Amino acid sequence: MEKKKRRFYIRASILTLLVVAIVFTIYSNLTKEKTAILQVGDNAPDFALIDMNGEKHQLSDYKGQGVFLNFWGTWCKPCEREFPLMDKHYQDYKDQGVQILAVNIGESDFAVQKYVDRKGLTFPVLIDDNKSVMETYNINPLPTTMLVNPEGKIEKIITGEMSDEAIKGNMEQIKPN
């Protein structure tokens, strides 16, 4: 009788491990696309977010223009240092077909509006309140900037703070011909 009990527990353990492995495999395959890491040359995933003025911005609406897609937070010191430089170059490049979309990650409209007003930013500031765009683009750390060329492909991925010269060079890189 003791042998039968032991055999039962061994078989039950093996069956449980197999079921767990199958469930994990199915889950991994279903979520694989979500966790795929974007690379240079990939199409930039489309999204639609609302800016601080209540206007909808959809990435696909900017096809034919270069998009300087910047992910940031109000608490991020490097973001704070590069915003005035980005705004300065935005004034020079917006009429040449380069747009900035600054995507705030999950902060309140009030906090972001206060920050935008204090900094005097003139480019569109969007709120990704449920962090869905951040997850789609696998953003980590902040700031991260994706350069999207006029064809809608990712031209370059920059993590961390950029200098004045780097911002200008990156805008030049995605400027339409």
mmCIF file of C-alpha atoms in Angstrom:
data_model
loop_
_atom_site.group_PDB
_atom_site.id
_atom_site.type_symbol
_atom_site.label_atom_id
_atom_site.label_comp_id
_atom_site.label_asym_id
_atom_site.label_seq_id
_atom_site.Cartn_x
_atom_site.Cartn_y
_atom_site.Cartn_z
ATOM 1 C CA MET A 1 0.000 0.000 0.000
ATOM 2 C CA GLU A 2 2.872 2.351 0.828
ATOM 3 C CA LYS A 3 4.342 1.882 -2.688
ATOM 4 C CA LYS A 4 1.039 2.845 -4.324
ATOM 5 C CA LYS A 5 0.814 6.060 -2.289
ATOM 6 C CA ARG A 6 4.370 7.037 -3.150
ATOM 7 C CA ARG A 7 3.808 6.282 -6.860
ATOM 8 C CA PHE A 8 0.590 8.362 -6.778
ATOM 9 C CA TYR A 9 2.399 11.393 -5.287
ATOM 10 C CA ILE A 10 5.268 11.140 -7.779
ATOM 11 C CA ARG A 11 2.852 10.933 -10.711
ATOM 12 C CA ALA A 12 0.761 13.839 -9.343
ATOM 13 C CA SER A 13 3.929 15.954 -8.945
ATOM 14 C CA ILE A 14 5.058 15.213 -12.503
ATOM 15 C CA LEU A 15 1.592 15.987 -13.874
ATOM 16 C CA THR A 16 1.488 19.286 -11.942
ATOM 17 C CA LEU A 17 4.897 20.297 -13.321
ATOM 18 C CA LEU A 18 3.769 19.510 -16.862
ATOM 19 C CA VAL A 19 0.585 21.568 -16.475
ATOM 20 C CA VAL A 20 2.568 24.534 -15.074
ATOM 21 C CA ALA A 21 5.062 24.297 -17.966
ATOM 22 C CA ILE A 22 2.256 24.233 -20.552
ATOM 23 C CA VAL A 23 0.456 27.207 -18.971
ATOM 24 C CA PHE A 24 3.728 29.182 -18.829
ATOM 25 C CA THR A 25 4.472 28.400 -22.491
ATOM 26 C CA ILE A 26 1.017 29.514 -23.615
ATOM 27 C CA TYR A 27 1.228 32.706 -21.528
ATOM 28 C CA SER A 28 4.708 33.521 -22.890
ATOM 29 C CA ASN A 29 3.568 33.094 -26.480
ATOM 30 C CA LEU A 30 0.465 35.234 -25.992
ATOM 31 C CA THR A 31 2.455 38.102 -24.459
ATOM 32 C CA LYS A 32 5.527 37.821 -26.699
ATOM 33 C CA GLU A 33 4.508 40.690 -28.995
ATOM 34 C CA LYS A 34 3.940 42.979 -26.025
ATOM 35 C CA THR A 35 7.457 42.471 -24.736
ATOM 36 C CA ALA A 36 9.263 42.551 -28.086
ATOM 37 C CA ILE A 37 12.001 45.133 -27.899
ATOM 38 C CA LEU A 38 11.846 47.840 -30.529
ATOM 39 C CA GLN A 39 14.981 48.357 -32.551
ATOM 40 C CA VAL A 40 16.321 50.834 -35.057
ATOM 41 C CA GLY A 41 14.620 50.183 -38.402
ATOM 42 C CA ASP A 42 11.338 48.934 -36.863
ATOM 43 C CA ASN A 43 8.093 50.712 -37.615
ATOM 44 C CA ALA A 44 7.209 52.988 -34.715
ATOM 45 C CA PRO A 45 4.010 51.609 -33.140
ATOM 46 C CA ASP A 46 1.075 53.949 -33.639
ATOM 47 C CA PHE A 47 -0.634 55.501 -30.636
ATOM 48 C CA ALA A 48 -3.016 58.327 -29.832
ATOM 49 C CA LEU A 49 -2.684 60.512 -26.730
ATOM 50 C CA ILE A 50 -4.201 63.804 -25.585
ATOM 51 C CA ASP A 51 -2.021 66.866 -25.006
ATOM 52 C CA MET A 52 -2.329 69.478 -22.275
ATOM 53 C CA ASN A 53 -4.704 71.536 -24.470
ATOM 54 C CA GLY A 54 -7.092 68.606 -24.929
ATOM 55 C CA GLU A 55 -5.980 67.947 -28.532
ATOM 56 C CA LYS A 56 -5.487 64.392 -29.786
ATOM 57 C CA HIS A 57 -2.109 63.508 -31.284
ATOM 58 C CA GLN A 58 -1.787 60.280 -33.245
ATOM 59 C CA LEU A 59 1.710 59.294 -34.331
ATOM 60 C CA SER A 60 0.520 58.159 -37.775
ATOM 61 C CA ASP A 61 -0.792 61.692 -38.417
ATOM 62 C CA TYR A 62 2.838 62.861 -38.502
ATOM 63 C CA LYS A 63 3.850 60.608 -41.403
ATOM 64 C CA GLY A 64 6.048 62.617 -43.753
ATOM 65 C CA GLN A 65 7.572 64.536 -40.832
ATOM 66 C CA GLY A 66 10.349 63.645 -38.439
ATOM 67 C CA VAL A 67 9.151 63.017 -34.884
ATOM 68 C CA PHE A 68 11.342 63.562 -31.846
ATOM 69 C CA LEU A 69 9.441 61.262 -29.463
ATOM 70 C CA ASN A 70 10.603 62.014 -25.917
ATOM 71 C CA PHE A 71 9.476 60.062 -22.815
ATOM 72 C CA TRP A 72 9.882 61.931 -19.532
ATOM 73 C CA GLY A 73 8.694 62.631 -15.973
ATOM 74 C CA THR A 74 8.455 65.838 -13.909
ATOM 75 C CA TRP A 75 10.765 64.329 -11.269
ATOM 76 C CA CYS A 76 13.472 63.517 -13.848
ATOM 77 C CA LYS A 77 16.415 65.934 -13.484
ATOM 78 C CA PRO A 78 18.011 65.113 -16.881
ATOM 79 C CA CYS A 79 14.596 65.726 -18.504
ATOM 80 C CA GLU A 80 14.425 69.103 -16.816
ATOM 81 C CA ARG A 81 17.856 70.071 -18.136
ATOM 82 C CA GLU A 82 17.182 69.039 -21.746
ATOM 83 C CA PHE A 83 13.675 70.562 -22.094
ATOM 84 C CA PRO A 84 14.825 74.172 -22.627
ATOM 85 C CA LEU A 85 17.285 72.939 -25.276
ATOM 86 C CA MET A 86 14.582 70.847 -26.971
ATOM 87 C CA ASP A 87 12.211 73.826 -26.969
ATOM 88 C CA LYS A 88 14.879 76.099 -28.483
ATOM 89 C CA HIS A 89 15.548 73.659 -31.338
ATOM 90 C CA TYR A 90 11.827 72.964 -31.775
ATOM 91 C CA GLN A 91 11.406 76.657 -32.659
ATOM 92 C CA ASP A 92 14.056 76.235 -35.386
ATOM 93 C CA TYR A 93 12.914 72.873 -36.769
ATOM 94 C CA LYS A 94 9.107 72.811 -36.499
ATOM 95 C CA ASP A 95 8.744 74.708 -39.790
ATOM 96 C CA GLN A 96 11.224 72.304 -41.392
ATOM 97 C CA GLY A 97 9.047 69.255 -40.694
ATOM 98 C CA VAL A 98 10.412 68.077 -37.337
ATOM 99 C CA GLN A 99 7.914 67.716 -34.499
ATOM 100 C CA ILE A 100 8.432 67.021 -30.816
ATOM 101 C CA LEU A 101 5.985 64.857 -28.904
ATOM 102 C CA ALA A 102 6.920 64.795 -25.217
ATOM 103 C CA VAL A 103 5.141 61.878 -23.543
ATOM 104 C CA ASN A 104 4.793 62.162 -19.784
ATOM 105 C CA ILE A 105 4.623 58.814 -18.047
ATOM 106 C CA GLY A 106 1.639 58.420 -15.730
ATOM 107 C CA GLU A 107 1.540 61.712 -13.845
ATOM 108 C CA SER A 108 -1.505 63.855 -13.131
ATOM 109 C CA ASP A 109 -2.635 66.530 -15.581
ATOM 110 C CA PHE A 110 -2.307 69.110 -12.807
ATOM 111 C CA ALA A 111 1.332 68.273 -12.014
ATOM 112 C CA VAL A 112 2.306 68.187 -15.689
ATOM 113 C CA GLN A 113 0.476 71.444 -16.534
ATOM 114 C CA LYS A 114 2.181 73.198 -13.623
ATOM 115 C CA TYR A 115 5.559 71.926 -14.872
ATOM 116 C CA VAL A 116 4.864 72.928 -18.502
ATOM 117 C CA ASP A 117 3.760 76.424 -17.430
ATOM 118 C CA ARG A 118 6.812 76.871 -15.216
ATOM 119 C CA LYS A 119 9.166 75.803 -18.038
ATOM 120 C CA GLY A 120 7.274 77.709 -20.768
ATOM 121 C CA LEU A 121 7.289 74.724 -23.138
ATOM 122 C CA THR A 122 5.809 75.288 -26.589
ATOM 123 C CA PHE A 123 5.884 71.761 -28.039
ATOM 124 C CA PRO A 124 3.027 69.272 -27.485
ATOM 125 C CA VAL A 125 3.148 67.546 -24.094
ATOM 126 C CA LEU A 126 1.106 64.346 -23.978
ATOM 127 C CA ILE A 127 0.049 62.270 -20.979
ATOM 128 C CA ASP A 128 0.365 58.478 -21.027
ATOM 129 C CA ASP A 129 -1.751 58.073 -17.892
ATOM 130 C CA ASN A 130 -2.115 54.279 -18.062
ATOM 131 C CA LYS A 131 1.495 53.785 -19.270
ATOM 132 C CA SER A 132 0.347 51.828 -22.332
ATOM 133 C CA VAL A 133 2.619 53.720 -24.753
ATOM 134 C CA MET A 134 5.540 53.376 -22.351
ATOM 135 C CA GLU A 135 4.965 49.604 -22.266
ATOM 136 C CA THR A 136 4.566 49.367 -26.039
ATOM 137 C CA TYR A 137 7.864 51.185 -26.546
ATOM 138 C CA ASN A 138 9.576 49.360 -23.618
ATOM 139 C CA ILE A 139 10.753 52.636 -22.123
ATOM 140 C CA ASN A 140 13.337 52.443 -19.364
ATOM 141 C CA PRO A 141 15.042 54.655 -18.117
ATOM 142 C CA LEU A 142 13.809 58.228 -18.405
ATOM 143 C CA PRO A 143 14.516 60.207 -20.416
ATOM 144 C CA THR A 144 14.372 58.050 -23.520
ATOM 145 C CA THR A 145 13.971 59.565 -26.970
ATOM 146 C CA MET A 146 12.975 57.750 -30.143
ATOM 147 C CA LEU A 147 13.774 59.447 -33.428
ATOM 148 C CA VAL A 148 11.047 58.541 -35.919
ATOM 149 C CA ASN A 149 11.872 59.331 -39.536
ATOM 150 C CA PRO A 150 9.335 60.698 -42.059
ATOM 151 C CA GLU A 151 8.541 57.118 -43.208
ATOM 152 C CA GLY A 152 7.483 56.174 -39.652
ATOM 153 C CA LYS A 153 10.519 54.011 -38.865
ATOM 154 C CA ILE A 154 12.652 54.276 -35.741
ATOM 155 C CA GLU A 155 15.860 55.991 -36.809
ATOM 156 C CA LYS A 156 17.614 56.092 -33.426
ATOM 157 C CA ILE A 157 16.966 55.298 -29.736
ATOM 158 C CA ILE A 158 18.598 57.542 -27.155
ATOM 159 C CA THR A 159 18.543 56.772 -23.438
ATOM 160 C CA GLY A 160 19.649 59.421 -21.007
ATOM 161 C CA GLU A 161 20.276 63.130 -21.237
ATOM 162 C CA MET A 162 21.283 64.811 -24.491
ATOM 163 C CA SER A 163 23.473 67.856 -24.974
ATOM 164 C CA ASP A 164 22.472 70.898 -27.009
ATOM 165 C CA GLU A 165 24.573 69.691 -29.954
ATOM 166 C CA ALA A 166 23.110 66.172 -29.754
ATOM 167 C CA ILE A 167 19.523 67.473 -29.795
ATOM 168 C CA LYS A 168 20.245 69.652 -32.826
ATOM 169 C CA GLY A 169 22.051 66.820 -34.620
ATOM 170 C CA ASN A 170 19.218 64.390 -33.923
ATOM 171 C CA MET A 171 16.607 66.832 -35.233
ATOM 172 C CA GLU A 172 18.720 67.353 -38.338
ATOM 173 C CA GLN A 173 18.887 63.579 -38.796
ATOM 174 C CA ILE A 174 15.086 63.160 -39.008
ATOM 175 C CA LYS A 175 14.359 66.328 -40.973
ATOM 176 C CA PRO A 176 12.491 65.535 -44.194
ATOM 177 C CA ASN A 177 14.417 66.165 -47.435
#
